[in-house]
Coordinates of C-alpha atoms in Angstrom, one line a residue:
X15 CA -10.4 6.4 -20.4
X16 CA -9.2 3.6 -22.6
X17 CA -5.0 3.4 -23.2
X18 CA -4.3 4.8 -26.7
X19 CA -4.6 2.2 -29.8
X20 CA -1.3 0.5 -31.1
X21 CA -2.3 2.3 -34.2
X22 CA -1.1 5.9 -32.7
X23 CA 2.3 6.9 -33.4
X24 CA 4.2 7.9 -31.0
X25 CA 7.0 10.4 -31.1
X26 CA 10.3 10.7 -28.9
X27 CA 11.8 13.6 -29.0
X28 CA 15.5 13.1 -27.4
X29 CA 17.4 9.9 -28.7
X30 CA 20.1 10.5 -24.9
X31 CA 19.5 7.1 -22.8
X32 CA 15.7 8.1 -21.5
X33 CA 14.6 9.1 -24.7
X34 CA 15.8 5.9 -26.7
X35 CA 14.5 3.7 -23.2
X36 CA 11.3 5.4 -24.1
X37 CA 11.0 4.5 -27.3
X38 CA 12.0 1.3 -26.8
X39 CA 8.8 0.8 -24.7
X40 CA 6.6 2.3 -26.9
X41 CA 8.0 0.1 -29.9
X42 CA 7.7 -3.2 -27.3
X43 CA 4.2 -2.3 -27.2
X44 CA 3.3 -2.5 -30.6
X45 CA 3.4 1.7 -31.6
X46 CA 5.2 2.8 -34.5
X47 CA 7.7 5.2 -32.7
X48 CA 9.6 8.4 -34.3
X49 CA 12.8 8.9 -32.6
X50 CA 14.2 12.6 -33.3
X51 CA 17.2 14.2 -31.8
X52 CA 18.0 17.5 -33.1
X53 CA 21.7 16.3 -32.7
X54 CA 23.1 15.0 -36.4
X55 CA 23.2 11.3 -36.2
X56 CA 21.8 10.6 -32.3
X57 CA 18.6 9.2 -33.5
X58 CA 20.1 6.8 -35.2
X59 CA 22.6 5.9 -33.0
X60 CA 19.7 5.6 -30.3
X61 CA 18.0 2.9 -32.7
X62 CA 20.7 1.0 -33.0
X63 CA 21.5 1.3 -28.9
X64 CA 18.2 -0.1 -28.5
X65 CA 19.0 -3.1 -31.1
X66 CA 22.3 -4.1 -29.3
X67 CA 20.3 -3.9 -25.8
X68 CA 17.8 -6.6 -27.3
X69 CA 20.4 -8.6 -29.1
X70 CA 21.3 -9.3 -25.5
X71 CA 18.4 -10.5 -24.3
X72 CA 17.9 -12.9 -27.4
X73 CA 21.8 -14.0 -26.9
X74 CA 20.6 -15.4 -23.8
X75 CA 17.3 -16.9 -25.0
X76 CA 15.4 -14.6 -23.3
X77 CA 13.8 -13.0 -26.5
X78 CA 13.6 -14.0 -29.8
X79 CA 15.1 -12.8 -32.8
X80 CA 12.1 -11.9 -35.1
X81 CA 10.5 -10.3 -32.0
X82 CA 13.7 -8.2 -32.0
X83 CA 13.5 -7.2 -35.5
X84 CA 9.8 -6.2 -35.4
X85 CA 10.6 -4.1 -32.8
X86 CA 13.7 -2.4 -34.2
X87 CA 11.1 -2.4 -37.3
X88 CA 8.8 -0.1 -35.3
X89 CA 11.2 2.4 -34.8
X90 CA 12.1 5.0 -37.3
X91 CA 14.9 7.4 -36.6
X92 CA 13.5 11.1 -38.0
X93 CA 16.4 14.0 -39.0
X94 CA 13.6 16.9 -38.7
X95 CA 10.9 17.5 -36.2
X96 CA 8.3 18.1 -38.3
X97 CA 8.5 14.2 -39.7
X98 CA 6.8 13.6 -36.2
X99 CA 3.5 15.8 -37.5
X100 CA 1.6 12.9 -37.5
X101 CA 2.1 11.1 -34.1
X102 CA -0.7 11.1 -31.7
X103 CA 1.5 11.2 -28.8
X104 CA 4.8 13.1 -28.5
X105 CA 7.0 12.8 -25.3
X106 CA 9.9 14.7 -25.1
X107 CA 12.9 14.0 -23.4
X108 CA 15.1 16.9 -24.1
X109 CA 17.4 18.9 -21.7
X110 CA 16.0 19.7 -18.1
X111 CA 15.9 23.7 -18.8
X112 CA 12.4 25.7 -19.3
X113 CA 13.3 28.2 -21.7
X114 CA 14.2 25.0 -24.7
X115 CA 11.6 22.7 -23.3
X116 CA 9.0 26.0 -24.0
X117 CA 10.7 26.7 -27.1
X118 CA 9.9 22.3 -28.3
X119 CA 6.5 22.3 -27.1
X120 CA 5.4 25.8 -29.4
X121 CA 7.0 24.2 -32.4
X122 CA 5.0 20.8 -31.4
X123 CA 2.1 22.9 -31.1
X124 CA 2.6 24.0 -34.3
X125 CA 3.5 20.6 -36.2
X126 CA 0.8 18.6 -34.5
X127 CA -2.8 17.5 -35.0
X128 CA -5.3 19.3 -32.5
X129 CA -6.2 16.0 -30.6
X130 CA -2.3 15.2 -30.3
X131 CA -1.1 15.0 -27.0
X132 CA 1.7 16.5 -25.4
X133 CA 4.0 14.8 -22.4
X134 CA 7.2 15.8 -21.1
X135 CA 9.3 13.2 -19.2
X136 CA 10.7 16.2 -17.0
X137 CA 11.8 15.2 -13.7
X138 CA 12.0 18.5 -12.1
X139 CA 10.6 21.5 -13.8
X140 CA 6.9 22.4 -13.5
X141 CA 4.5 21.0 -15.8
X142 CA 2.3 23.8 -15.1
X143 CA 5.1 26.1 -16.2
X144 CA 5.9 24.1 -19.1
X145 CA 2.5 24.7 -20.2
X146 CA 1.9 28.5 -19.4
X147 CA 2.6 29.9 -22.4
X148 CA 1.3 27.2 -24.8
X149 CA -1.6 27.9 -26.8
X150 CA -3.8 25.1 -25.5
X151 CA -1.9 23.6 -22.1
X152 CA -5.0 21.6 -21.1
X153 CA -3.3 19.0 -23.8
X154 CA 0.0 18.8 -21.9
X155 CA 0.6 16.3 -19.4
X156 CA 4.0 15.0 -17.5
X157 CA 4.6 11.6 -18.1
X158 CA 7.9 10.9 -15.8
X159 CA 9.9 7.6 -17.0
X160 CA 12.7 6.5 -14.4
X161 CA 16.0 5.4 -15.5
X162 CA 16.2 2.7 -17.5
X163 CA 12.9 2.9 -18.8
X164 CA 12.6 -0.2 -20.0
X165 CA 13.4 -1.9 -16.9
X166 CA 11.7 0.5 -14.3
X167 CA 8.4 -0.1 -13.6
X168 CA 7.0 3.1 -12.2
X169 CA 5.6 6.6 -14.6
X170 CA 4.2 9.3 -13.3
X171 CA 1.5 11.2 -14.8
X172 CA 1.9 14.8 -13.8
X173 CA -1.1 17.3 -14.1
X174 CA -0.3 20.5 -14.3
X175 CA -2.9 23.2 -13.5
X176 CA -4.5 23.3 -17.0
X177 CA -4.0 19.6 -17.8
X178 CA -7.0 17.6 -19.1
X179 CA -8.5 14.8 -16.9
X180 CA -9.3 12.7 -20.1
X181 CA -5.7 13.4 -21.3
X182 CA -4.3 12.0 -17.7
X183 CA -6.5 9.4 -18.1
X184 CA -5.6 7.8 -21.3
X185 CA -2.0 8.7 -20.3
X186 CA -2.7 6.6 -17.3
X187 CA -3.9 4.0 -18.8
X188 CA -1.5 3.8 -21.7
X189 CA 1.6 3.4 -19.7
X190 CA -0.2 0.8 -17.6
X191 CA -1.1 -0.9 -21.3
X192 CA 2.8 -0.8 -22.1
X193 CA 3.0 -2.4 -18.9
X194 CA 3.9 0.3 -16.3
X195 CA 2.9 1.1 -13.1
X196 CA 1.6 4.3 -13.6
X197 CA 0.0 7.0 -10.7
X198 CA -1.1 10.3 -10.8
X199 CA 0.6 13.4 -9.4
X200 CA 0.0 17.3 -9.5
X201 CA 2.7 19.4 -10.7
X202 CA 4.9 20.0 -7.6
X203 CA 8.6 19.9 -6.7
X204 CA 10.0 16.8 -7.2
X205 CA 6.4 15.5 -7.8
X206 CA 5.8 12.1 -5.9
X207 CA 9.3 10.3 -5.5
X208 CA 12.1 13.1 -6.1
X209 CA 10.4 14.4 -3.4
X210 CA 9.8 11.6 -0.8
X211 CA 13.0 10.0 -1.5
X212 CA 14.9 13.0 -0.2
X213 CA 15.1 11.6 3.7
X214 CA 16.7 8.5 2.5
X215 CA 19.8 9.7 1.1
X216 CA 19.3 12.8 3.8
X217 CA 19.7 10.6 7.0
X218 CA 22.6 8.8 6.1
X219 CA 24.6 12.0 5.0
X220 CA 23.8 13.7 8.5
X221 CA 24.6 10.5 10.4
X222 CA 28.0 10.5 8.8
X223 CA 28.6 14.0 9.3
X224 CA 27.8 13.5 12.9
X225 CA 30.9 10.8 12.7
X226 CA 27.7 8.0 13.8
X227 CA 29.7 5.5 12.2
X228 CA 31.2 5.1 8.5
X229 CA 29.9 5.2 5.3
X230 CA 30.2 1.2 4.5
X231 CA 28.6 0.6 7.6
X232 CA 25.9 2.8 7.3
X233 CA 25.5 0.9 3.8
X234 CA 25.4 -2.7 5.5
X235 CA 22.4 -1.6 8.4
X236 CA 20.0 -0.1 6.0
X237 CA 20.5 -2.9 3.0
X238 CA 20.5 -6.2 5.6
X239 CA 18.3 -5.0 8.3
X240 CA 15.9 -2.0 6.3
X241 CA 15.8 -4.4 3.0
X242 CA 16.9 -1.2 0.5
X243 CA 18.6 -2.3 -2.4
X244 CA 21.5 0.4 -1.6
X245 CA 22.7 2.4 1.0
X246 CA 22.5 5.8 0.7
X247 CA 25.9 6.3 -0.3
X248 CA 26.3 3.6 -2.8
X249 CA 23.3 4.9 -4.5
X250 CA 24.2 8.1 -5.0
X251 CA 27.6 7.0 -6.0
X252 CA 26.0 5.1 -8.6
X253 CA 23.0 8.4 -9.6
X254 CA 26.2 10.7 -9.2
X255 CA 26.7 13.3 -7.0
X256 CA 26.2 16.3 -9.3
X257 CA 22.9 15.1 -10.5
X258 CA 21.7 14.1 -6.5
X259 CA 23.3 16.8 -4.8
X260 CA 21.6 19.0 -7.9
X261 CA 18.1 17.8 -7.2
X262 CA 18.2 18.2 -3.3
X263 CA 19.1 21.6 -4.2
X264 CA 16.5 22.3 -6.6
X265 CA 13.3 20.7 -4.2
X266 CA 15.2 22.6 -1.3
X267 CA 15.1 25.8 -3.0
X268 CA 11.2 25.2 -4.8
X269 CA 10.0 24.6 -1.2
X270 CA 11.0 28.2 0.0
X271 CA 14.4 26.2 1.7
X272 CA 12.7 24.3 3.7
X273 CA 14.3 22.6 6.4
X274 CA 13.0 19.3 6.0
X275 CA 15.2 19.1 2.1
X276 CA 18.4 21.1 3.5
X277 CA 21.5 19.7 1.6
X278 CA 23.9 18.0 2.5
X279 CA 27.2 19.6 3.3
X280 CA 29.1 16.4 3.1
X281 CA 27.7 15.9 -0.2
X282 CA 28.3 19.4 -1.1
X283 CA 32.4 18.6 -0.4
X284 CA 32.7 16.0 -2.9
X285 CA 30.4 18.1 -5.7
X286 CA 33.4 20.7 -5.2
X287 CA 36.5 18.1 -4.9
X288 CA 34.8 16.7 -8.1
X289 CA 34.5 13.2 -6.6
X290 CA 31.2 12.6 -8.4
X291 CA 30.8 8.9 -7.7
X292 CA 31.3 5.5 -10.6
X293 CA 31.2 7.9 -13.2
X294 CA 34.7 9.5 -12.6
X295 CA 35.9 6.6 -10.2
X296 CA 35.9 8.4 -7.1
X297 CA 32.5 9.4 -5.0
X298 CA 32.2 7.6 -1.4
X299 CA 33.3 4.6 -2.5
X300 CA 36.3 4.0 -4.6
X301 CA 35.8 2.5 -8.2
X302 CA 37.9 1.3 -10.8
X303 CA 40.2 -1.4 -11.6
X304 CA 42.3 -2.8 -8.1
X305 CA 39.7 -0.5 -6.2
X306 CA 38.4 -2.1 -3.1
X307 CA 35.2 -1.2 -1.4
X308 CA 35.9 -1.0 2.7
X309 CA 34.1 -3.5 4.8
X310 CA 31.5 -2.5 7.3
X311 CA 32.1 -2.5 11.0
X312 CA 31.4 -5.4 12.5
X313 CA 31.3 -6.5 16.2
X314 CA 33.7 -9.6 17.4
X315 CA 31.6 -12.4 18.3
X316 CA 30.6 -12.4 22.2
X317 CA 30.3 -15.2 24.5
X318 CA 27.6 -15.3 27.0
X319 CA 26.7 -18.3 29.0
X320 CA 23.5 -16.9 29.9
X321 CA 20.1 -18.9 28.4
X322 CA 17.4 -16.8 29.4
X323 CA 15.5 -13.8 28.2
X324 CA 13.1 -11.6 30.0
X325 CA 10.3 -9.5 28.3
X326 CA 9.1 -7.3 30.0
X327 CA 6.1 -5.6 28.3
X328 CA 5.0 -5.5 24.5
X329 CA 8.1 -4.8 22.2
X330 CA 5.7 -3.8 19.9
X331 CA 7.4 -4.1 16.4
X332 CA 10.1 -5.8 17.4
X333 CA 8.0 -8.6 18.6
X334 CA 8.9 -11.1 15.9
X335 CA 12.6 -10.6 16.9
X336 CA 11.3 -13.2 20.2
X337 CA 10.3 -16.0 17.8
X338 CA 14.1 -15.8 16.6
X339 CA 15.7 -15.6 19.7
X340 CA 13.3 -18.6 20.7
X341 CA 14.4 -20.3 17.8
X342 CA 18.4 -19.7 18.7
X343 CA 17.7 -22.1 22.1
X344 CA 16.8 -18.8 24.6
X345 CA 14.2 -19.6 27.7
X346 CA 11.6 -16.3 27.3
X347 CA 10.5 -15.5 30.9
X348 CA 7.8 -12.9 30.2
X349 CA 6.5 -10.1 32.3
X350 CA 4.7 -6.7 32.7
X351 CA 7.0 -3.9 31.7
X352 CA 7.8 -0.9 29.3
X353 CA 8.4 -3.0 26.4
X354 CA 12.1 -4.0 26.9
X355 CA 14.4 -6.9 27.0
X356 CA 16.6 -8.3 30.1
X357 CA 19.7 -10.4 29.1
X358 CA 22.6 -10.7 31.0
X359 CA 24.3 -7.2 32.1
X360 CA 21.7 -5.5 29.5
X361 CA 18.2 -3.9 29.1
X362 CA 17.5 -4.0 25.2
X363 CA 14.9 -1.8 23.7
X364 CA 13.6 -0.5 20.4
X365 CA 14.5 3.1 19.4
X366 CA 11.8 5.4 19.9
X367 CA 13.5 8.4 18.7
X368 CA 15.3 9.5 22.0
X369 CA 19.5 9.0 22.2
X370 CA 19.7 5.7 24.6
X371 CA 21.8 8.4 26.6
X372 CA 18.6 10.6 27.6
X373 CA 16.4 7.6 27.8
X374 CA 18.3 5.8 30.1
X375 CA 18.8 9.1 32.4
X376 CA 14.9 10.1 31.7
X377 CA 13.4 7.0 32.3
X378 CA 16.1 5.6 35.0
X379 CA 17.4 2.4 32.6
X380 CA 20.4 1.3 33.9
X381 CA 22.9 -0.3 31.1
X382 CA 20.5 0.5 27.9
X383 CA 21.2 -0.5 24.7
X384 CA 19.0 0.6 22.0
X385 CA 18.6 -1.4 18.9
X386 CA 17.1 -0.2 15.3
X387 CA 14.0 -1.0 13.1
X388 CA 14.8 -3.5 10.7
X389 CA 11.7 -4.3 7.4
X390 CA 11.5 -7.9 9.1
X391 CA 13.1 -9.1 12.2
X392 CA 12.6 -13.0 11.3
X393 CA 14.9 -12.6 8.6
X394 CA 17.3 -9.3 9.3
X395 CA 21.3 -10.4 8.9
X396 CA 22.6 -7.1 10.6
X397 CA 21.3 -5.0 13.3
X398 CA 22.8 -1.4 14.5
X399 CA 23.4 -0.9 18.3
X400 CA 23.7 2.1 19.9
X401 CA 24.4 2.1 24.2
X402 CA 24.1 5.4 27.0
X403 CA 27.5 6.9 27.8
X404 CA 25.8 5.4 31.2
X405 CA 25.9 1.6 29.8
X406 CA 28.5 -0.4 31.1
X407 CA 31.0 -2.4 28.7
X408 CA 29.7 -5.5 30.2
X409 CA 25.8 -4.5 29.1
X410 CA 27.3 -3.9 25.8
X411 CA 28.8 -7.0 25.1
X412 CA 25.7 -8.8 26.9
X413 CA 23.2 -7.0 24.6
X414 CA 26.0 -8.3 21.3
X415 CA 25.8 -11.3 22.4
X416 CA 21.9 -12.2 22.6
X417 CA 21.6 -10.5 19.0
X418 CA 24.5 -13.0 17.5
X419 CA 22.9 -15.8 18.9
X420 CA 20.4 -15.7 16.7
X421 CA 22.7 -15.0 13.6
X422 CA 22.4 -10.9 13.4
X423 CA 25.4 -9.1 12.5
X424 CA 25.6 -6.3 15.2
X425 CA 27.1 -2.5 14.3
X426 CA 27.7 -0.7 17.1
X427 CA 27.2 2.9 16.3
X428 CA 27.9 6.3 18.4
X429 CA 24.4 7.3 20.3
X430 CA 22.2 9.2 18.1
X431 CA 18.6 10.0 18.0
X432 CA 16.4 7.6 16.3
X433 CA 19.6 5.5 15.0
X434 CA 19.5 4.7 10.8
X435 CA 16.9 2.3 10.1
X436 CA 14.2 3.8 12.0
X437 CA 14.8 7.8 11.7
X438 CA 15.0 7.0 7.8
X439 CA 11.8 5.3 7.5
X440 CA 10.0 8.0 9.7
X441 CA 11.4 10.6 7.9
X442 CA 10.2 9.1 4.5
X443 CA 6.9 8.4 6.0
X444 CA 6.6 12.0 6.8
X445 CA 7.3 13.4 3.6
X446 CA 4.7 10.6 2.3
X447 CA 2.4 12.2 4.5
X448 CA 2.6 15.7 3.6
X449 CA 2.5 15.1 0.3
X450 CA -0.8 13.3 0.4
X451 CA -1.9 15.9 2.5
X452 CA -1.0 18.6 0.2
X453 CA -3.2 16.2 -2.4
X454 CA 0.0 15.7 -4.4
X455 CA -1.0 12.2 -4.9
X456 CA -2.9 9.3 -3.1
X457 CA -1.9 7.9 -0.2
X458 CA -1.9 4.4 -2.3
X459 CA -0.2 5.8 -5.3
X460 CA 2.6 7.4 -2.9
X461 CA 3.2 3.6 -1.4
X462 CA 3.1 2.6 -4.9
X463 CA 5.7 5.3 -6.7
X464 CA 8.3 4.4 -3.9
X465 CA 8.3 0.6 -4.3
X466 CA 7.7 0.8 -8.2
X467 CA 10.1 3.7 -9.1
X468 CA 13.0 2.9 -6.5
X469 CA 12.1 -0.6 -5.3
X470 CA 11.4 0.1 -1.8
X471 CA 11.1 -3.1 0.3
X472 CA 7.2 -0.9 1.2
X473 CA 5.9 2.1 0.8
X474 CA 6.3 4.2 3.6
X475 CA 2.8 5.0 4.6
X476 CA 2.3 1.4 4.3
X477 CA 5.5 0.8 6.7
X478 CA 4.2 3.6 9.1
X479 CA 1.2 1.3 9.6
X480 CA 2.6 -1.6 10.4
X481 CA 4.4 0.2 12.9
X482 CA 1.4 0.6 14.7
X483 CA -0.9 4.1 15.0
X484 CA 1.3 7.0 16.4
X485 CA 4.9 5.2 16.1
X486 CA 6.4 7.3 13.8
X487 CA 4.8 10.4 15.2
X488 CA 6.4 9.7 18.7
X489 CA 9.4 9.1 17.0
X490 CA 9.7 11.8 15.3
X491 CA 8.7 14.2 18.0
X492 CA 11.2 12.5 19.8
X493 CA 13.9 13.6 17.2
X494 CA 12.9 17.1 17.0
X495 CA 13.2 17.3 20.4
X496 CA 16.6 16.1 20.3
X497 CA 18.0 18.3 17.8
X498 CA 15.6 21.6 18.6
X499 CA 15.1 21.7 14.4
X500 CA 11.6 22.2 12.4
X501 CA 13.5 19.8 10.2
X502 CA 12.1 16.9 11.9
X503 CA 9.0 18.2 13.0
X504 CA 5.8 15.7 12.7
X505 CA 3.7 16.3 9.8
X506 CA -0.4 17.7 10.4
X507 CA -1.3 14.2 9.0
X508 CA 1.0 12.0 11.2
X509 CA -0.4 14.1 14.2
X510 CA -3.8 13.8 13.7
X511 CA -3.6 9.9 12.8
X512 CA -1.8 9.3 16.6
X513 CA -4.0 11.0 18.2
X514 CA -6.8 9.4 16.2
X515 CA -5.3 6.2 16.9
X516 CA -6.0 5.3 13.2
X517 CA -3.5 4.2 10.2
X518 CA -3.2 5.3 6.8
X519 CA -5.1 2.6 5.5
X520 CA -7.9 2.3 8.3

């Protein structure tokens, strides 16, 4: 279906910071937008919030003025709903509550043309119970804006049970016309990203609970050697700790309390000591004026006269990690073997889901030292370590130094199953896969909403192939059997590809 014409209006109903970001990119794109708030004076104010971001961007040449004023032009702030009768497409952006969403889309239905159509921005509330008790629901649709909208690329385009496939369509293909990166998703919890997103800010809560290292540090490894923007504790410093810890418990609780979204207790703490993150200057981190934010752990330098490096085996995703190590003046002997490292005191291998404690006594590795996934190992600043209660001190400061030879920032954390990096991204290729299995969303369009809608360094099912056909799977079984809990158990996807020795995208 073809985007809709720049001739339709387009309605916003909620001038807060999503509605007027809305707006915003519907006026960008050439619509003639109705902003309504039923709040006296907020549509206006949400106009003029929209002129003052733009005077920005033409302060710094980036825009210029009579672009600006055309598009402030295009945007007329309405007192009453029914001056929006006449748009073609209304989105509202109200309060996250069914009962006064309901209440919007009856009047709407009431005030609009037949052929209008309907969208709700909602993050978390069914569309298919948005529409239930709307006259015709086969013209409502979700069409889910991140925060700020004009700057994030990603929409989702939620169908709900009765939603129209043309109406999805020219959704879809309006949003990707204002410039978006739009993908389709059926009306579940959390939809495609609220829901997939849940492991990442999961695993670094339970590894600081389990006193695996600090908070900054846990920051540092997945930022410089996973490639996230943020840690997991910055961003949900930055989200707030309300609003996260609100949503965990809101997918959590949708899913029948699932293991796989159980809150964090942690999280739960500061929620009730009211440390809620930049917003009231206080969260993990400490904000303000004088505050300073701590500084991750970071081994001394080691010295370590030793120039050579055995291989024994296929270190299978960590095999770009040689080309550095090469590159840092080592000598590579290479040899059959499990796929692990020899240097000085140390045996160095790549997490595989097991503590480095059990491994070592399972597979009879003396002085292991386990080391995490990192997005690319050519170009990875920090690296976490983790050793067996078995390793000596020696082994430890061996396996350091080979690391800091090639410029990597070690952090040596306490011996836990799967360490940060690599438990994270298996657990967020899991999810991935269980929602495509459930048909939630394509397994392209999953990959797609996590890099567009929270600027993953790769989609997780993407990640999971590179990996290599049944890595994660072994992984995670690995984990689950650590910790004995369904939480981490391998989803019927994930199986089936490892035993099919396929990928995602094979």
């Amino acid at each position: 279906m073809p985007a809709l014409d720049t001739q339709t209006k387009v309605a916003v109903v909620g001038a807060g910071a999503m509605g007027s970001g809305i707006a915003q990119v519907a006026a960008q794109a050439g619509h003639q937008v109705y902003l309504h708030d039923q709040r006296e004076g907020a549509a206006e104010a949400g106009r003029d919030g929209i002129a003052r971001q733009l005077q920005r961007r033409v302060d710094k040449g980036k825009m210029p003025q009579q672009e600006l004023d055309a598009v402030i032009g295009r945007i007329q702030a309405v007192a009453k709903l029914d001056e929006v009768a006449d748009a073609g497409l209304v989105i509202e952006a109200i309060i996250e509550d069914l009962d006064i969403k309901r209440q919007l889309l009856a009047n709407l239905e009431d005030l609009c043309a037949g052929d209008a159509i309907l969208a709700t921005n909602t993050s978390s509330i069914s569309v298919t119970a948005l529409g239930a008790e709307m006259t015709r629901p086969e013209r409502l649709v979700g069409m889910h804006f991140f925060n700020p909208a004009p700057l994030m690329a990603l929409v989702e385009v939620v169908m709900g049970l009765a939603t129209s496939k043309t109406i999805a369509e020219t959704v879809h293909a309006t949003a990707a016309a204002w410039g978006k990166k739009p993908v389709y998703a059926t009306s579940t919890p959390g939809f495609i990203v609220n829901r997939v997103a849940r492991p990442f800010y999961a695993e670094s809560l339970r590894l600081l609970q389990e006193q695996a290292t600090d908070a900054a540090t846990l920051d540092a490894i997945i930022r410089e050697a996973g490639q996230f923007r943020m840690g997991a504790f910055e961003l949900t410093d930055l989200i707030g700790h309300d609003v996260n810890y609100a949503v965990t418990n809101s997918v959590f609780n949708a899913y029948f309390q699932d293991p796989r979204f159980r809150p964090s207790l942690t999280q739960k703490e500061l929620v009730e000591a009211g440390r809620l993150g930049r917003k009231n200057g206080q969260g993990f981190y400490p904000y303000g004026e004088g505050a300073e934010k701590p500084e991750p752990q970071t081994e001394p330098t080691r010295q370590s006269e030793e120039t050579v490096l055995i291989v024994e085996g296929n270190p299978g995703a960590a095999a770009p990690l040689l080309q550095r190590l090469k590159e840092a003046g080592l000598t590579l002997v290479e040899r059959d073997g499990p796929g692990q490292l020899r240097f000085g005191d140390a045996v160095l291998a790549l997490t595989d889901g097991r503590m480095a404690t059990e491994r070592a006594a399972t597979d009879g590795i003396a002085n292991l030292v386990l080391f995490d996934l990192a997005f690319d190992y050519r170009t990875a600043s920090r690296l976490a370590l983790a050793a067996a209660d078995q390793t000596s001190e020696a082994a430890i400061s061996s396996a350091c130094a080979l690391l800091q030879k090639a410029g990597i920032a070690i952090s040596l954390i306490a011996d836990r199953p799967g360490l940060l990096v690599m438990r994270t991204v298996a657990m967020l290729a899991n999810e991935a896969a269980d929602a495509a299995l459930h048909g939630v969303a394509t397994i392209a369009d999953i990959d797609l909403a996590m890099k567009a809608g929270l600027n993953y360094p790769e989609g997780p099912l993407s990640w999971s192939d590179r990996l290599g056909a049944g890595h994660v799977f072994n992984v995670l079984t690995n984990i689950q059997n650590s910790y004995a809990e369904d939480r981490y158990r391998p989803a019927l996807l994930l199986r089936k590809n490892a035993f099919a020795q396929k990928g995602f995208y094979s």
